[in-house]
Coordinates of N, CA and C in Angstrom, one line a residue:
A26 N 1.2 -1.3 0.4 CA -0.2 0.0 0.0 C 0.7 1.0 -0.2
V27 N 0.3 2.2 -0.7 CA 1.1 3.3 -0.7 C -0.1 4.7 -0.4
T28 N 0.5 5.6 0.4 CA 0.0 6.7 0.9 C 0.5 7.7 0.3
L29 N 0.1 8.8 -0.2 CA 1.2 10.1 0.0 C 0.0 11.2 0.5
C30 N 0.7 12.1 1.4 CA -0.1 13.1 2.0 C 1.0 14.2 1.8
C31 N 0.0 15.4 1.0 CA 1.0 16.7 0.5 C 0.2 17.5 1.0
Y32 N 0.6 18.6 0.7 CA 0.0 20.3 0.7 C -0.2 20.2 -1.1
G33 N 0.8 20.1 -1.8 CA 0.6 20.4 -3.4 C 1.3 19.6 -3.9
M34 N 0.9 18.9 -5.2 CA 1.8 18.2 -5.7 C 1.8 18.6 -7.3
D35 N 2.6 18.4 -8.3 CA 2.6 18.7 -9.5 C 3.9 18.0 -10.1
L36 N 4.4 16.8 -9.3 CA 5.8 16.0 -10.2 C 5.2 15.0 -10.9
V37 N 5.3 15.3 -11.9 CA 4.5 14.3 -13.0 C 5.3 12.8 -13.1
P38 N 6.2 12.8 -13.0 CA 6.7 11.4 -12.8 C 6.3 10.7 -11.3
I39 N 6.0 11.3 -10.6 CA 5.2 10.6 -9.1 C 3.8 10.6 -9.6
V40 N 3.2 11.3 -10.1 CA 1.6 11.0 -10.6 C 2.1 9.9 -11.4
E41 N 2.7 9.9 -12.4 CA 3.1 8.6 -13.6 C 3.3 7.3 -12.4
A42 N 4.0 7.0 -11.4 CA 4.5 6.2 -10.6 C 3.1 5.8 -9.8
L43 N 2.6 6.6 -9.6 CA 1.3 6.0 -8.6 C 0.4 5.4 -9.4
I44 N 0.3 6.1 -10.4 CA -1.0 5.8 -11.5 C -0.3 3.8 -12.2
A45 N 1.0 3.7 -12.4 CA 1.5 2.5 -12.7 C 1.2 1.6 -11.4
R46 N 1.3 1.8 -10.1 CA 1.2 1.2 -8.8 C 0.2 0.5 -9.2
K47 N -1.3 2.1 -9.2 CA -2.2 1.4 -9.0 C -2.9 0.4 -10.0
R48 N -2.4 0.3 -11.2 CA -2.6 -0.6 -12.5 C -2.5 -1.9 -12.0
A49 N -1.3 -2.0 -11.6 CA -0.2 -3.0 -10.9 C -1.0 -4.1 -9.8
G50 N -2.0 -3.4 -9.2 CA -2.8 -3.6 -8.2 C -2.5 -3.3 -7.2
C51 N -1.5 -2.7 -7.1 CA -1.2 -1.8 -5.7 C -2.5 -0.8 -4.8
V52 N -2.4 -0.9 -3.5 CA -3.5 0.0 -2.9 C -2.7 1.3 -2.8
I53 N -3.4 2.6 -3.3 CA -2.9 3.7 -3.2 C -4.1 4.9 -2.7
E54 N -3.9 5.6 -2.0 CA -4.2 6.4 -1.8 C -3.4 8.0 -1.4
I55 N -4.3 9.2 -1.9 CA -3.7 10.7 -1.5 C -4.5 11.4 -0.5
F56 N -3.9 12.1 -0.1 CA -4.6 12.8 0.5 C -3.9 14.6 0.6
V57 N -4.4 15.3 0.0 CA -4.1 16.8 0.0 C -4.5 18.0 0.3
D58 N -3.9 19.1 0.3 CA -4.8 20.6 0.7 C -6.2 20.5 0.0
H59 N -6.9 21.1 1.0 CA -8.5 21.3 0.1 C -8.1 22.7 -0.8
G60 N -7.7 23.7 0.0 CA -7.5 25.2 -0.7 C -6.5 25.0 -1.7
T61 N -5.4 24.5 -1.5 CA -4.4 24.3 -2.8 C -4.9 23.5 -4.0
A62 N -5.8 22.5 -3.7 CA -6.1 22.0 -5.0 C -7.5 22.8 -5.8
I63 N -8.4 23.0 -5.0 CA -9.4 23.8 -5.4 C -9.0 25.5 -6.4
A64 N -8.1 25.9 -5.2 CA -8.0 27.1 -6.2 C -6.5 26.7 -7.3
E65 N -6.1 25.5 -7.5 CA -4.8 25.2 -8.1 C -3.6 26.1 -8.4
T66 N -3.7 26.6 -7.0 CA -2.2 27.2 -6.8 C -0.8 26.4 -7.0
T67 N -0.7 25.2 -7.0 CA 0.0 24.7 -7.4 C -0.3 24.2 -9.0
H68 N 0.7 24.9 -9.8 CA 0.6 24.6 -11.7 C -0.1 23.1 -11.8
G69 N -1.0 23.3 -12.2 CA -1.4 22.0 -13.0 C -2.0 20.7 -11.9
E70 N -2.1 21.4 -10.8 CA -3.0 20.3 -10.1 C -3.8 19.4 -10.0
A71 N -4.8 20.3 -10.4 CA -6.2 19.5 -10.7 C -5.8 18.6 -11.9
A72 N -5.4 18.7 -12.8 CA -5.3 17.9 -13.7 C -4.7 17.1 -13.4
Y73 N -3.5 17.0 -13.0 CA -2.7 15.5 -11.9 C -4.0 14.6 -11.0
L74 N -4.4 15.4 -10.4 CA -5.5 14.8 -9.4 C -6.8 14.1 -10.3
E75 N -6.9 15.0 -11.1 CA -8.1 14.1 -12.1 C -7.6 13.2 -12.7
A76 N -6.1 12.9 -13.0 CA -5.5 12.1 -13.5 C -5.8 10.6 -13.1
L77 N -5.1 10.8 -11.4 CA -5.3 10.1 -10.7 C -6.7 9.6 -10.2
M78 N -7.8 10.4 -10.3 CA -9.0 10.0 -9.8 C -9.1 8.9 -11.1
A79 N -9.0 9.3 -12.7 CA -9.5 8.4 -13.6 C -8.8 7.2 -13.4
A80 N -7.6 7.2 -12.8 CA -7.1 5.9 -12.9 C -7.7 5.1 -11.2
S81 N -8.7 5.6 -10.7 CA -9.3 4.8 -9.6 C -8.7 4.7 -8.5
V82 N -7.3 6.0 -8.5 CA -7.1 6.2 -7.2 C -7.8 7.6 -6.2
P83 N -8.1 6.9 -4.9 CA -8.6 7.8 -4.2 C -7.7 8.9 -3.8
V84 N -8.5 10.0 -4.0 CA -7.5 11.3 -4.3 C -8.6 12.2 -2.8
A85 N -8.4 12.7 -1.5 CA -9.3 12.9 -0.5 C -8.7 14.7 -0.3
L86 N -9.4 15.6 -0.2 CA -9.1 16.9 0.0 C -9.2 17.1 1.6
L87 N -8.3 17.8 2.4 CA -8.9 17.8 3.9 C -8.2 19.4 4.0
R88 N -8.5 19.7 5.0 CA -8.9 20.8 5.9 C -8.3 20.8 7.1
G89 N -7.7 22.0 8.0 CA -7.3 21.7 9.0 C -8.6 22.4 9.7
E90 N -8.1 22.4 11.0 CA -9.2 22.8 11.9 C -9.8 24.4 12.1
L91 N -11.0 25.0 12.7 CA -10.9 26.4 12.3 C -9.8 26.6 13.5
K92 N -9.6 27.7 12.9 CA -8.5 28.3 13.7 C -8.7 29.4 15.2
Q93 N -10.3 29.8 15.0 CA -11.0 30.9 16.1 C -10.3 30.4 17.6
R94 N -10.7 29.2 18.2 CA -10.1 28.8 19.2 C -8.7 28.3 19.4
F95 N -8.1 28.3 18.6 CA -6.6 28.8 19.2 C -5.9 30.0 19.1
Y96 N -6.7 30.8 18.5 CA -6.5 32.5 18.6 C -6.8 33.0 19.9
E97 N -7.8 32.4 20.3 CA -8.5 32.9 21.0 C -8.0 32.2 22.4
A98 N -7.5 31.4 22.8 CA -6.7 30.5 23.5 C -5.7 31.4 23.7
V99 N -5.1 32.1 23.2 CA -3.8 33.3 23.2 C -4.2 34.6 23.0
G100 N -5.9 35.0 23.3 CA -5.9 36.2 23.6 C -5.6 37.3 21.9
R101 N -5.8 36.5 21.0 CA -5.8 37.0 19.5 C -7.0 36.8 18.8
K102 N -7.3 37.2 17.8 CA -8.6 37.1 17.5 C -8.1 36.5 15.5
G103 N -8.7 35.3 15.3 CA -8.4 34.8 14.0 C -9.9 34.0 13.6
S104 N -9.7 34.0 12.3 CA -10.7 33.2 11.6 C -10.6 32.2 10.7
G105 N -11.0 31.9 9.4 CA -10.9 30.7 8.9 C -10.5 29.2 9.3
R106 N -10.2 28.4 8.2 CA -9.3 27.1 8.8 C -7.6 26.9 8.3
G107 N -7.4 26.2 9.4 CA -6.0 25.6 9.1 C -5.8 24.8 7.3
I108 N -4.8 24.5 7.4 CA -4.6 23.6 6.2 C -4.4 22.3 6.4
Q109 N -4.1 21.6 4.9 CA -3.0 20.2 5.5 C -1.8 20.1 4.9
H110 N -1.2 20.2 5.9 CA 0.2 20.5 5.4 C 1.4 19.4 5.9
S111 N 0.9 18.6 6.2 CA 1.5 17.4 6.5 C 2.0 16.9 5.3
K112 N 3.4 16.1 5.4 CA 4.2 15.4 4.0 C 4.7 14.2 3.9
F113 N 4.3 13.3 3.5 CA 4.8 12.0 4.0 C 4.4 11.0 2.6
L114 N 5.3 10.6 2.3 CA 5.1 9.0 1.5 C 5.1 7.6 2.2
K115 N 4.1 7.1 2.2 CA 4.4 5.8 2.9 C 4.1 4.7 2.0
V116 N 5.1 4.0 2.4 CA 5.5 2.6 1.5 C 5.3 1.3 2.1
G117 N 4.2 0.7 2.9 CA 4.4 -0.4 3.7 C 5.3 0.8 5.1
P118 N 6.0 -0.8 5.4 CA 6.5 0.0 7.1 C 7.3 1.4 6.3
L119 N 7.9 1.9 5.6 CA 9.1 2.7 4.7 C 8.2 4.0 4.5
A120 N 8.8 5.4 5.2 CA 8.2 6.8 5.2 C 9.1 7.5 4.8
I121 N 8.8 8.4 3.7 CA 9.3 9.7 3.5 C 8.8 10.8 4.1
I122 N 9.6 11.7 5.3 CA 8.7 12.7 6.2 C 9.5 13.8 6.1
G123 N 9.1 14.6 5.3 CA 9.8 16.2 6.0 C 8.9 17.1 5.8
S124 N 9.8 18.4 4.9 CA 8.8 19.5 4.7 C 9.2 19.7 3.3
A125 N 9.5 19.1 2.5 CA 9.2 19.4 0.9 C 7.9 19.1 0.6
N126 N 7.2 20.1 -0.1 CA 6.3 19.6 -1.3 C 6.5 19.1 -2.0
W127 N 5.6 18.3 -2.8 CA 5.8 17.1 -3.7 C 5.4 18.0 -5.0
T128 N 6.5 19.0 -5.1 CA 6.1 20.0 -5.9 C 7.4 20.4 -7.0
T129 N 7.4 20.7 -8.2 CA 8.5 21.3 -8.8 C 9.0 22.3 -8.4
S130 N 8.5 23.2 -7.8 CA 9.0 24.3 -6.9 C 9.9 24.0 -5.8
S131 N 9.3 22.8 -5.2 CA 10.3 22.1 -4.0 C 11.3 21.7 -4.1
L132 N 11.7 21.6 -5.2 CA 12.8 20.8 -5.9 C 14.3 21.7 -5.6
S133 N 13.8 23.2 -5.7 CA 14.9 23.9 -5.5 C 15.2 24.9 -4.3
N134 N 14.0 24.4 -3.2 CA 13.8 25.0 -2.2 C 15.2 24.0 -1.1
L135 N 15.5 24.5 0.3 CA 16.4 24.3 1.0 C 15.3 23.4 1.9
E136 N 15.1 22.1 1.4 CA 14.2 21.0 2.5 C 15.1 20.4 3.2
L137 N 14.1 19.3 4.2 CA 14.8 18.4 5.0 C 13.8 16.8 5.0
N138 N 14.1 16.2 4.3 CA 13.6 15.0 4.6 C 14.3 13.5 5.2
A139 N 13.2 13.0 5.7 CA 13.9 11.9 6.2 C 13.3 10.3 5.9
L140 N 13.9 9.4 5.5 CA 13.2 7.9 5.0 C 13.8 7.3 6.5
V141 N 12.2 6.5 7.1 CA 12.0 5.9 8.4 C 11.8 4.5 8.0
E142 N 11.8 3.8 8.9 CA 11.1 2.7 8.8 C 10.2 2.8 10.2
M143 N 9.1 2.3 10.0 CA 8.1 2.9 11.3 C 8.1 1.8 12.0
S144 N 7.8 2.0 13.2 CA 7.6 0.6 14.5 C 6.5 0.4 14.4
P145 N 5.8 -0.8 14.7 CA 4.3 -1.4 14.7 C 3.6 -0.2 15.5
A146 N 4.2 0.2 16.2 CA 3.2 1.4 17.2 C 3.5 2.2 16.6
G147 N 4.2 2.8 15.9 CA 4.2 4.3 14.8 C 3.4 4.1 13.7
A148 N 3.6 2.9 13.1 CA 2.2 2.5 11.8 C 0.9 2.8 12.1
K149 N 0.5 2.1 13.6 CA -0.6 2.1 14.1 C -1.2 3.6 14.5
D150 N -0.4 3.8 15.2 CA -0.8 5.4 15.3 C -1.2 6.1 13.7
L151 N -0.4 6.1 13.3 CA -0.8 6.7 11.6 C -1.7 6.2 11.2
E152 N -1.7 4.7 11.1 CA -3.0 4.3 10.5 C -4.5 4.9 11.5
E153 N -4.6 4.9 12.4 CA -5.8 5.4 13.3 C -5.8 7.1 12.7
K154 N -5.1 7.7 12.5 CA -5.1 9.5 11.6 C -5.8 9.0 10.2
L155 N -5.0 8.2 9.6 CA -5.5 8.2 7.8 C -7.0 7.9 8.3
N156 N -7.4 7.2 9.2 CA -8.9 6.5 9.4 C -9.5 7.7 9.7
I157 N -9.1 7.9 10.3 CA -10.0 9.8 11.0 C -10.3 10.7 9.4
W158 N -8.9 10.9 8.7 CA -8.5 11.6 7.5 C -9.8 11.0 6.4
R159 N -9.6 9.7 5.9 CA -10.7 8.9 5.3 C -12.0 9.2 5.7
R160 N -12.5 9.2 6.6 CA -13.8 9.2 7.1 C -14.3 10.5 6.8
S161 N -13.7 11.5 6.8 CA -13.8 13.2 7.0 C -13.7 13.6 5.7
T162 N -13.4 12.7 4.6 CA -13.4 13.1 2.9 C -14.7 12.7 2.3
Q163 N -14.9 13.6 1.1 CA -16.2 13.1 0.0 C -15.6 13.2 -0.9
K164 N -15.2 12.4 -1.8 CA -14.5 11.8 -2.7 C -15.4 12.3 -4.0
S165 N -16.4 12.2 -4.4 CA -17.5 12.8 -5.4 C -17.2 13.9 -5.4
W166 N -17.7 14.9 -4.3 CA -17.6 16.1 -3.9 C -16.2 16.8 -4.2
L167 N -14.9 16.0 -4.1 CA -13.7 16.5 -4.7 C -14.1 16.7 -6.1
Q168 N -14.4 15.3 -6.8 CA -14.3 15.6 -8.3 C -15.2 16.8 -8.9
D169 N -16.7 17.5 -8.1 CA -17.1 18.4 -8.7 C -16.8 19.3 -8.3
Q170 N -16.0 19.9 -7.4 CA -15.0 20.6 -7.0 C -14.4 21.2 -7.5
V171 N -13.6 20.2 -8.3 CA -11.9 20.7 -9.0 C -12.8 21.0 -10.3
A172 N -14.0 20.2 -10.9 CA -14.6 20.4 -12.2 C -15.1 22.0 -12.2
V173 N -15.8 22.4 -11.0 CA -16.3 23.7 -10.9 C -15.1 24.5 -10.8
A174 N -14.1 25.0 -10.3 CA -13.0 25.5 -10.0 C -12.8 25.4 -11.6
R175 N -12.1 24.5 -12.4 CA -11.3 24.6 -13.4 C -12.5 25.2 -14.9
Q176 N -14.0 25.0 -14.6 CA -14.7 25.6 -15.6 C -14.6 27.4 -15.1
R177 N -15.0 27.5 -13.9 CA -14.7 29.3 -13.6 C -13.6 29.6 -13.7
R178 N -12.0 28.8 -13.6 CA -11.4 29.4 -14.5 C -10.9 30.0 -16.4
Y179 N -11.5 28.7 -16.9 CA -11.6 29.0 -18.2 C -12.9 29.7 -18.3
E180 N -14.1 30.4 -18.0 CA -14.9 31.4 -18.0 C -14.2 32.7 -17.6
E181 N -13.5 32.7 -16.8 CA -12.5 34.0 -16.6 C -11.5 34.0 -18.1
K182 N -11.3 33.2 -18.1 CA -10.0 33.5 -19.4 C -10.9 33.7 -20.3
Q183 N -12.1 33.5 -20.6 CA -12.9 33.7 -22.1 C -13.3 35.0 -21.8
R184 N -13.2 35.3 -20.7 CA -14.1 37.3 -20.5 C -12.7 37.9 -20.8
K185 N -12.1 37.5 -20.2 CA -10.5 38.6 -20.1 C -10.2 38.9 -21.8
A186 N -10.1 37.6 -22.6 CA -9.9 37.7 -24.1 C -10.8 38.2 -24.6
A187 N -12.3 38.0 -24.4 CA -13.3 38.9 -24.9 C -12.9 40.4 -25.1
S188 N -12.9 40.7 -23.3 CA -12.8 42.0 -23.6 C -11.4 42.9 -23.8
A189 N -10.4 41.8 -23.8 CA -9.1 42.1 -24.8 C -9.4 42.8 -26.5
T190 N -10.1 41.9 -26.9 CA -10.7 42.1 -28.3 C -11.3 43.4 -28.1
H191 N -12.0 43.8 -27.3 CA -13.4 44.9 -27.4 C -12.1 46.3 -27.0
Y192 N -11.6 47.2 -28.0 CA -11.1 48.1 -27.2 C -12.1 49.9 -26.8

């Protein structure tokens, strides 16, 4: 089984490898940040997620908790939600855990990742967290949201192109 959890992702070799492993019968699942995926702030991410879903790879969008209670606890005002910012790739008992997003731009960053072999207790703890995440997502909703966001971007480009031709 392979689990990828990331803030954003646009590395084509990773997408291709995940699809190939899925076609070979491997269980694959992906968790990405909701806001990044919908806004497609990572270049081409929606298309890569759509390709993964078309290959029957489960893709789940996650959000962090509401910020207000955390800010209130330290006497500050805050609103909105946190993000899904954990980054790891788990393959069996091995995991790459670290700061790098799974993006082209992260290749030029100063990042730190570690390859670790998870103890049975560590693997159990991670699996419990993943089970919570699995229950909190709606995969068909993801497909709808990606499609809606993509359509909005297309319509906006069309409007800009039309207004540019009318001086």
